Amino acid sequence: MKPASFRYHAPKTIEEALAMLAEYAPDDGRVLAGGQSLVPTMAFRLARPHHLVDINGIAALRRLAVEDGQLVIGAGVRHQAFYRPVVDGPLGALLSAVMRHIAHYPIRTRGTFCGSIAHADPASEWCLVAATLGAEMVARSARGTRVIDAADYFRGIMTTALEPDELLAEVRLPVISDDTRFGFYEFNRRAGDFAMGMALVTLRLQDGVIVGPRVGVGAAEPHPRRIAVSEELLTGRAPEAAVCQAAGEAAAAGIDPLTDAQTDAVYRRELVAVVTRRALEQAMG
Ligand SMILES: Cc1cc2nc3c(=O)[nH]c(=O)nc-3n(C[C@H](O)[C@H](O)[C@H](O)COP(=O)(O)OP(=O)(O)OC[C@H]3O[C@@H](n4cnc5c(N)ncnc54)[C@H](O)[C@@H]3O)c2cc1C
């Protein structure tokens, strides 16, 4: 099917885009970034926006830089930009490892990091990264700018704290210390499919015990989140197989699993135990 008709707008500056969103958002105006989620839903007529504000021509949104200990990712930065580490140390390696699990090459050359965060699919890898590392989302509108913490940003399935007239101008990730280890494990049936369950873990080892663990789980609940019970269980413990197993089981017990035609709650809970354990084993290995 072809999309329903819409009016196309191509701002050249952020200010122009914000003015257009102020005018058109009330009449179902939407941001068009990589188009890799929005365009298919329009083609199926699941979305029928009246206006598209295409941000691809705004050079200022292509920023990808470290500032004040944070990696700043502008709304124009595409998934493929992370193919090689964009920053020294574990953060660059982590983003590069995770990016390889997102869709397929052509989608990665168009889809954007911020588009994924705005779209907020429960199985989005970048949303899991944002939730686990504690990203800050910078939302701009003609009314002003606000910074939203990851803990307040994700609200439900494809639902966020963003208002319809707000542009997610950039996402800021903390640059993690050089001694931070990470593990990422995702399960799906075919390469390139959306994850059925995934976990991201960061931690440090000091004097033979785990310090400052972060355990994030995605594709299991309406939005990815950190699992406090697993983090508490890991803190101060020696990095042993039994500890990984226990933290995985705690994560599985602590979630309220999504179900779908292929995956019931029992299966998804078990998957969470496995992906969490494997991500931890990677981080400790
Ligand atoms: C076959 C296929 C497989 C895929 N597999 C995966 C996968 O495994 N993992 C994964 O994470 N994704 C996957 N995707 C989705 C892909 O990563 C998209 O690129 C991403 O979800 C959305 O980014 P986009 O830039 O294309 O956004 P768009 O499609 O342009 O926009 C998506 C939504 O977000 C809004 N939006 C976009 N940018 C902004 C912004 N800066 N501010 C405010 N609102 C904004 C739009 O208005 C729209 O509502 C897949 C897509 C396809 C088609």
CSV table of C-alpha atoms and ligand atoms in Angstrom, one decimal:
chain,number,residue,atom,x,y,z
A,1,MET,CA,0.0,0.0,0.0
A,2,LYS,CA,1.0,3.6,-0.4
A,3,PRO,CA,0.9,6.0,2.5
A,4,ALA,CA,-2.1,8.4,2.9
A,5,SER,CA,-1.3,11.8,1.6
A,6,PHE,CA,0.7,14.3,3.8
A,7,ARG,CA,2.5,17.6,3.5
A,8,TYR,CA,6.3,17.4,3.4
A,9,HIS,CA,8.4,20.1,5.1
A,10,ALA,CA,12.2,20.3,4.9
A,11,PRO,CA,13.7,22.7,7.5
A,12,LYS,CA,17.4,23.6,7.2
A,13,THR,CA,17.9,24.7,10.8
A,14,ILE,CA,16.8,23.4,14.2
A,15,GLU,CA,14.9,26.7,14.9
A,16,GLU,CA,12.9,26.2,11.6
A,17,ALA,CA,12.1,22.6,12.6
A,18,LEU,CA,10.9,23.7,16.1
A,19,ALA,CA,8.7,26.4,14.5
A,20,MET,CA,7.2,23.8,12.1
A,21,LEU,CA,6.6,21.3,14.9
A,22,ALA,CA,4.8,24.1,17.0
A,23,GLU,CA,2.6,24.8,14.0
A,24,TYR,CA,2.0,21.2,12.7
A,25,ALA,CA,2.2,18.9,15.7
A,26,PRO,CA,-1.4,19.7,16.8
A,27,ASP,CA,-2.5,18.6,13.2
A,28,ASP,CA,-0.7,15.3,13.5
A,29,GLY,CA,2.7,16.6,12.3
A,30,ARG,CA,5.6,14.2,13.0
A,31,VAL,CA,9.4,14.3,12.8
A,32,LEU,CA,10.8,12.2,9.9
A,33,ALA,CA,14.4,11.0,10.8
A,34,GLY,CA,15.7,7.8,9.2
A,35,GLY,CA,12.1,6.8,8.3
A,36,GLN,CA,12.9,3.1,9.0
A,37,SER,CA,10.0,2.8,11.5
A,38,LEU,CA,7.7,5.6,10.5
A,39,VAL,CA,7.6,5.0,6.7
A,40,PRO,CA,6.6,1.3,7.0
A,41,THR,CA,3.8,2.2,9.5
A,42,MET,CA,2.6,4.8,7.0
A,43,ALA,CA,2.8,2.4,4.1
A,44,PHE,CA,0.6,0.0,6.1
A,45,ARG,CA,-1.6,3.0,7.0
A,46,LEU,CA,-1.2,2.3,10.7
A,47,ALA,CA,0.1,5.9,10.9
A,48,ARG,CA,-1.5,8.7,8.8
A,49,PRO,CA,0.4,11.9,9.7
A,50,HIS,CA,-0.8,15.0,8.0
A,51,HIS,CA,2.6,16.6,8.0
A,52,LEU,CA,6.2,15.3,8.0
A,53,VAL,CA,9.0,17.5,9.3
A,54,ASP,CA,12.1,16.0,7.7
A,55,ILE,CA,15.1,16.7,9.8
A,56,ASN,CA,17.7,15.1,7.5
A,57,GLY,CA,18.8,18.4,6.0
A,58,ILE,CA,19.8,20.0,9.3
A,59,ALA,CA,23.6,19.8,9.6
A,60,ALA,CA,23.6,20.9,13.2
A,61,LEU,CA,21.9,17.7,14.2
A,62,ARG,CA,24.7,15.5,13.0
A,63,ARG,CA,26.9,16.2,16.0
A,64,LEU,CA,28.7,13.2,17.6
A,65,ALA,CA,31.2,14.5,20.2
A,66,VAL,CA,32.4,14.1,23.8
A,67,GLU,CA,31.6,17.1,25.9
A,68,ASP,CA,31.9,17.3,29.7
A,69,GLY,CA,32.3,13.6,30.2
A,70,GLN,CA,29.3,12.7,28.0
A,71,LEU,CA,29.0,11.4,24.5
A,72,VAL,CA,26.6,13.7,22.7
A,73,ILE,CA,24.6,12.0,19.9
A,74,GLY,CA,22.7,14.4,17.7
A,75,ALA,CA,19.3,13.5,16.1
A,76,GLY,CA,20.9,13.1,12.6
A,77,VAL,CA,23.4,10.4,13.7
A,78,ARG,CA,22.7,7.1,12.1
A,79,HIS,CA,23.1,3.6,13.6
A,80,GLN,CA,26.0,2.8,11.2
A,81,ALA,CA,28.1,5.7,12.7
A,82,PHE,CA,28.8,3.4,15.6
A,83,TYR,CA,30.3,0.6,13.4
A,84,ARG,CA,33.8,1.7,14.5
A,85,PRO,CA,34.2,2.9,18.1
A,86,VAL,CA,33.2,6.6,18.2
A,87,VAL,CA,35.1,7.2,21.5
A,88,ASP,CA,38.1,5.5,23.2
A,89,GLY,CA,37.5,3.0,26.0
A,90,PRO,CA,34.6,0.7,26.8
A,91,LEU,CA,31.8,3.0,25.7
A,92,GLY,CA,32.9,3.0,22.1
A,93,ALA,CA,33.4,-0.8,22.1
A,94,LEU,CA,30.0,-1.3,23.7
A,95,LEU,CA,28.1,0.8,21.2
A,96,SER,CA,29.9,-0.9,18.3
A,97,ALA,CA,29.1,-4.3,19.7
A,98,VAL,CA,25.4,-3.5,20.2
A,99,MET,CA,25.0,-1.8,16.9
A,100,ARG,CA,25.7,-5.0,15.0
A,101,HIS,CA,22.5,-6.5,16.4
A,102,ILE,CA,20.2,-3.7,15.0
A,103,ALA,CA,18.3,-4.8,11.9
A,104,HIS,CA,20.3,-5.1,8.6
A,105,TYR,CA,22.9,-3.0,6.9
A,106,PRO,CA,20.6,-0.8,4.7
A,107,ILE,CA,18.4,0.0,7.7
A,108,ARG,CA,21.5,0.9,9.8
A,109,THR,CA,22.6,3.4,7.1
A,110,ARG,CA,19.3,5.3,7.4
A,111,GLY,CA,17.9,4.7,10.9
A,112,THR,CA,19.1,7.1,13.6
A,113,PHE,CA,20.1,6.6,17.2
A,114,CYS,CA,17.6,9.3,18.4
A,115,GLY,CA,14.9,8.0,16.1
A,116,SER,CA,15.1,4.7,18.0
A,117,ILE,CA,14.9,6.5,21.3
A,118,ALA,CA,11.9,8.5,20.2
A,119,HIS,CA,10.2,5.5,18.7
A,120,ALA,CA,10.8,3.5,21.9
A,121,ASP,CA,10.2,0.0,20.6
A,122,PRO,CA,10.4,-2.4,23.7
A,123,ALA,CA,13.0,-4.4,21.7
A,124,SER,CA,15.2,-1.4,20.7
A,125,GLU,CA,18.9,-2.0,21.5
A,126,TRP,CA,19.6,1.7,21.8
A,127,CYS,CA,16.7,2.1,24.3
A,128,LEU,CA,18.3,-0.6,26.4
A,129,VAL,CA,21.7,1.2,26.2
A,130,ALA,CA,20.0,4.5,27.2
A,131,ALA,CA,18.1,2.9,30.1
A,132,THR,CA,21.1,0.9,31.4
A,133,LEU,CA,23.8,3.6,31.2
A,134,GLY,CA,21.5,6.4,32.4
A,135,ALA,CA,21.2,8.6,29.3
A,136,GLU,CA,19.9,12.1,29.2
A,137,MET,CA,17.4,13.0,26.5
A,138,VAL,CA,17.5,16.6,25.3
A,139,ALA,CA,14.0,17.6,24.1
A,140,ARG,CA,13.7,21.0,22.3
A,141,SER,CA,10.5,22.8,21.3
A,142,ALA,CA,9.5,26.4,20.5
A,143,ARG,CA,8.6,26.5,24.2
A,144,GLY,CA,12.2,25.7,25.4
A,145,THR,CA,14.6,22.9,26.2
A,146,ARG,CA,14.4,20.2,28.8
A,147,VAL,CA,16.6,17.4,29.8
A,148,ILE,CA,14.9,14.1,30.7
A,149,ASP,CA,16.6,11.3,32.6
A,150,ALA,CA,16.3,7.8,31.2
A,151,ALA,CA,14.5,6.8,34.4
A,152,ASP,CA,11.7,9.3,33.7
A,153,TYR,CA,11.7,9.1,29.9
A,154,PHE,CA,10.5,5.6,29.0
A,155,ARG,CA,6.8,5.3,29.8
A,156,GLY,CA,5.5,2.2,28.0
A,157,ILE,CA,5.3,0.4,24.6
A,158,MET,CA,6.4,3.1,22.1
A,159,THR,CA,5.5,5.7,24.7
A,160,THR,CA,7.9,8.3,26.1
A,161,ALA,CA,7.9,11.6,28.0
A,162,LEU,CA,8.3,13.5,24.7
A,163,GLU,CA,5.5,15.9,23.8
A,164,PRO,CA,4.2,15.9,20.2
A,165,ASP,CA,5.9,19.3,19.4
A,166,GLU,CA,9.2,18.3,20.9
A,167,LEU,CA,12.3,17.3,18.9
A,168,LEU,CA,14.6,14.9,20.5
A,169,ALA,CA,17.6,17.0,19.6
A,170,GLU,CA,20.3,14.9,21.2
A,171,VAL,CA,20.9,12.0,23.6
A,172,ARG,CA,23.8,12.2,26.0
A,173,LEU,CA,25.5,9.0,27.3
A,174,PRO,CA,28.0,9.1,30.2
A,175,VAL,CA,31.5,8.1,29.1
A,176,ILE,CA,32.2,5.1,31.3
A,177,SER,CA,35.6,4.6,33.0
A,178,ASP,CA,38.4,2.6,31.4
A,179,ASP,CA,38.1,-0.2,34.0
A,180,THR,CA,34.4,-0.8,33.2
A,181,ARG,CA,33.6,-4.2,31.7
A,182,PHE,CA,30.5,-4.8,29.7
A,183,GLY,CA,28.5,-7.7,28.3
A,184,PHE,CA,25.6,-7.7,25.9
A,185,TYR,CA,23.6,-10.7,24.9
A,186,GLU,CA,20.5,-10.8,22.6
A,187,PHE,CA,18.3,-13.7,21.5
A,188,ASN,CA,16.3,-13.8,18.3
A,189,ARG,CA,15.4,-16.5,15.8
A,190,ARG,CA,17.0,-14.9,12.7
A,191,ALA,CA,19.9,-12.4,12.5
A,192,GLY,CA,18.5,-8.9,12.0
A,193,ASP,CA,15.1,-9.6,13.7
A,194,PHE,CA,14.0,-7.6,16.7
A,195,ALA,CA,15.2,-9.2,19.9
A,196,MET,CA,13.0,-11.6,21.9
A,197,GLY,CA,15.0,-11.0,24.9
A,198,MET,CA,18.3,-9.1,25.6
A,199,ALA,CA,20.5,-7.9,28.5
A,200,LEU,CA,23.2,-5.3,28.8
A,201,VAL,CA,25.5,-5.3,31.8
A,202,THR,CA,28.3,-3.0,33.0
A,203,LEU,CA,30.4,-3.5,36.1
A,204,ARG,CA,33.9,-3.1,37.6
A,205,LEU,CA,36.0,-5.6,39.5
A,206,GLN,CA,37.9,-4.2,42.4
A,207,ASP,CA,39.9,-6.3,45.0
A,208,GLY,CA,38.3,-9.4,43.5
A,209,VAL,CA,34.6,-8.3,43.9
A,210,ILE,CA,32.0,-6.7,41.7
A,211,VAL,CA,31.5,-2.9,42.0
A,212,GLY,CA,28.8,-0.6,40.6
A,213,PRO,CA,27.0,-3.2,38.5
A,214,ARG,CA,24.3,-2.0,36.1
A,215,VAL,CA,22.0,-4.7,34.7
A,216,GLY,CA,19.5,-3.7,32.0
A,217,VAL,CA,16.9,-6.0,30.4
A,218,GLY,CA,15.1,-5.3,27.1
A,219,ALA,CA,12.4,-6.8,24.9
A,220,ALA,CA,10.9,-8.4,27.9
A,221,GLU,CA,8.6,-5.6,29.3
A,222,PRO,CA,6.9,-2.5,27.8
A,223,HIS,CA,10.2,-0.7,28.0
A,224,PRO,CA,13.8,-1.6,28.9
A,225,ARG,CA,14.9,-0.9,32.5
A,226,ARG,CA,17.6,-1.6,35.1
A,227,ILE,CA,16.9,-4.5,37.4
A,228,ALA,CA,17.7,-3.4,40.9
A,229,VAL,CA,17.3,-6.8,42.5
A,230,SER,CA,20.1,-8.3,40.3
A,231,GLU,CA,22.4,-5.3,40.8
A,232,GLU,CA,22.0,-5.6,44.6
A,233,LEU,CA,22.7,-9.3,44.4
A,234,LEU,CA,25.9,-8.8,42.4
A,235,THR,CA,27.4,-5.9,44.4
A,236,GLY,CA,30.4,-6.9,46.5
A,237,ARG,CA,30.3,-10.6,45.3
A,238,ALA,CA,33.1,-12.5,43.6
A,239,PRO,CA,32.6,-12.9,39.8
A,240,GLU,CA,31.6,-16.5,39.9
A,241,ALA,CA,29.3,-18.6,37.7
A,242,ALA,CA,26.8,-19.1,40.6
A,243,VAL,CA,26.5,-15.4,41.1
A,244,CYS,CA,25.7,-14.9,37.3
A,245,GLN,CA,23.2,-17.6,37.5
A,246,ALA,CA,21.5,-16.1,40.7
A,247,ALA,CA,21.4,-12.6,39.2
A,248,GLY,CA,19.8,-14.0,36.0
A,249,GLU,CA,17.2,-15.8,38.0
A,250,ALA,CA,16.5,-12.7,40.1
A,251,ALA,CA,16.0,-10.7,36.9
A,252,ALA,CA,13.6,-13.3,35.5
A,253,ALA,CA,11.6,-13.4,38.7
A,254,GLY,CA,11.5,-9.6,38.9
A,255,ILE,CA,10.0,-8.8,35.5
A,256,ASP,CA,6.4,-8.6,34.3
A,257,PRO,CA,6.9,-10.3,30.9
A,258,LEU,CA,5.3,-9.2,27.7
A,259,THR,CA,3.6,-12.0,25.7
A,260,ASP,CA,2.9,-12.3,22.0
A,261,ALA,CA,1.8,-14.9,19.5
A,262,GLN,CA,5.3,-16.6,19.6
A,263,THR,CA,6.3,-16.0,23.2
A,264,ASP,CA,4.4,-16.7,26.4
A,265,ALA,CA,5.3,-15.3,29.8
A,266,VAL,CA,7.0,-18.5,31.0
A,267,TYR,CA,9.3,-18.6,27.9
A,268,ARG,CA,10.2,-14.9,28.1
A,269,ARG,CA,11.0,-15.2,31.8
A,270,GLU,CA,13.3,-18.1,31.1
A,271,LEU,CA,14.9,-16.1,28.3
A,272,VAL,CA,15.6,-13.2,30.6
A,273,ALA,CA,17.4,-15.5,33.0
A,274,VAL,CA,19.6,-16.8,30.2
A,275,VAL,CA,20.4,-13.5,28.5
A,276,THR,CA,21.2,-11.9,31.8
A,277,ARG,CA,23.5,-14.7,32.9
A,278,ARG,CA,25.2,-14.7,29.5
A,279,ALA,CA,25.7,-11.0,29.5
A,280,LEU,CA,27.2,-11.2,33.0
A,281,GLU,CA,29.5,-14.1,32.0
A,282,GLN,CA,30.8,-11.9,29.0
A,283,ALA,CA,31.4,-9.0,31.3
A,284,MET,CA,33.3,-11.1,33.8
A,285,GLY,CA,35.1,-13.3,31.2
B,1,LIG,C1,13.0,-4.8,8.9
B,1,LIG,C2,13.4,-3.9,10.1
B,1,LIG,C3,14.1,-4.4,11.1
B,1,LIG,C4,14.4,-3.6,12.2
B,1,LIG,N1,15.1,-4.2,13.3
B,1,LIG,C5,15.4,-3.4,14.4
B,1,LIG,C6,16.2,-3.9,15.4
B,1,LIG,O1,16.6,-5.1,15.5
B,1,LIG,N2,16.4,-3.1,16.5
B,1,LIG,C7,16.0,-1.8,16.5
B,1,LIG,O2,16.2,-1.1,17.5
B,1,LIG,N3,15.3,-1.3,15.5
B,1,LIG,C8,15.0,-2.0,14.4
B,1,LIG,N4,14.4,-1.5,13.4
B,1,LIG,C9,14.0,0.0,13.5
B,1,LIG,C10,15.1,0.9,13.0
B,1,LIG,O3,16.2,0.8,13.9
B,1,LIG,C11,14.6,2.4,13.0
B,1,LIG,O4,15.7,3.0,12.4
B,1,LIG,C12,14.4,3.1,14.3
B,1,LIG,O5,13.5,2.4,15.1
B,1,LIG,C13,13.8,4.5,14.1
B,1,LIG,O6,14.7,5.3,13.7
B,1,LIG,P1,14.5,6.3,12.4
B,1,LIG,O7,15.6,7.3,12.5
B,1,LIG,O8,14.3,5.4,11.2
B,1,LIG,O9,13.1,7.0,12.8
B,1,LIG,P2,11.7,7.3,12.0
B,1,LIG,O10,11.3,6.0,11.4
B,1,LIG,O11,12.0,8.4,11.1
B,1,LIG,O12,10.8,7.8,13.1
B,1,LIG,C14,10.3,6.8,14.1
B,1,LIG,C15,9.4,7.6,15.1
B,1,LIG,O13,10.2,8.5,15.9
B,1,LIG,C16,9.8,9.8,15.7
B,1,LIG,N5,11.1,10.5,15.7
B,1,LIG,C17,12.2,10.2,15.0
B,1,LIG,N6,13.3,11.0,15.3
B,1,LIG,C18,12.8,11.9,16.2
B,1,LIG,C19,13.4,13.0,16.9
B,1,LIG,N7,14.7,13.3,16.7
B,1,LIG,N8,12.6,13.7,17.8
B,1,LIG,C20,11.3,13.4,17.9
B,1,LIG,N9,10.7,12.3,17.3
B,1,LIG,C21,11.4,11.6,16.5
B,1,LIG,C22,9.1,9.9,14.4
B,1,LIG,O14,8.2,11.0,14.3
B,1,LIG,C23,8.4,8.6,14.4
B,1,LIG,O15,7.2,8.7,15.2
B,1,LIG,C24,14.0,-2.2,12.3
B,1,LIG,C25,13.3,-1.7,11.2
B,1,LIG,C26,13.0,-2.5,10.1
B,1,LIG,C27,12.3,-1.9,8.9
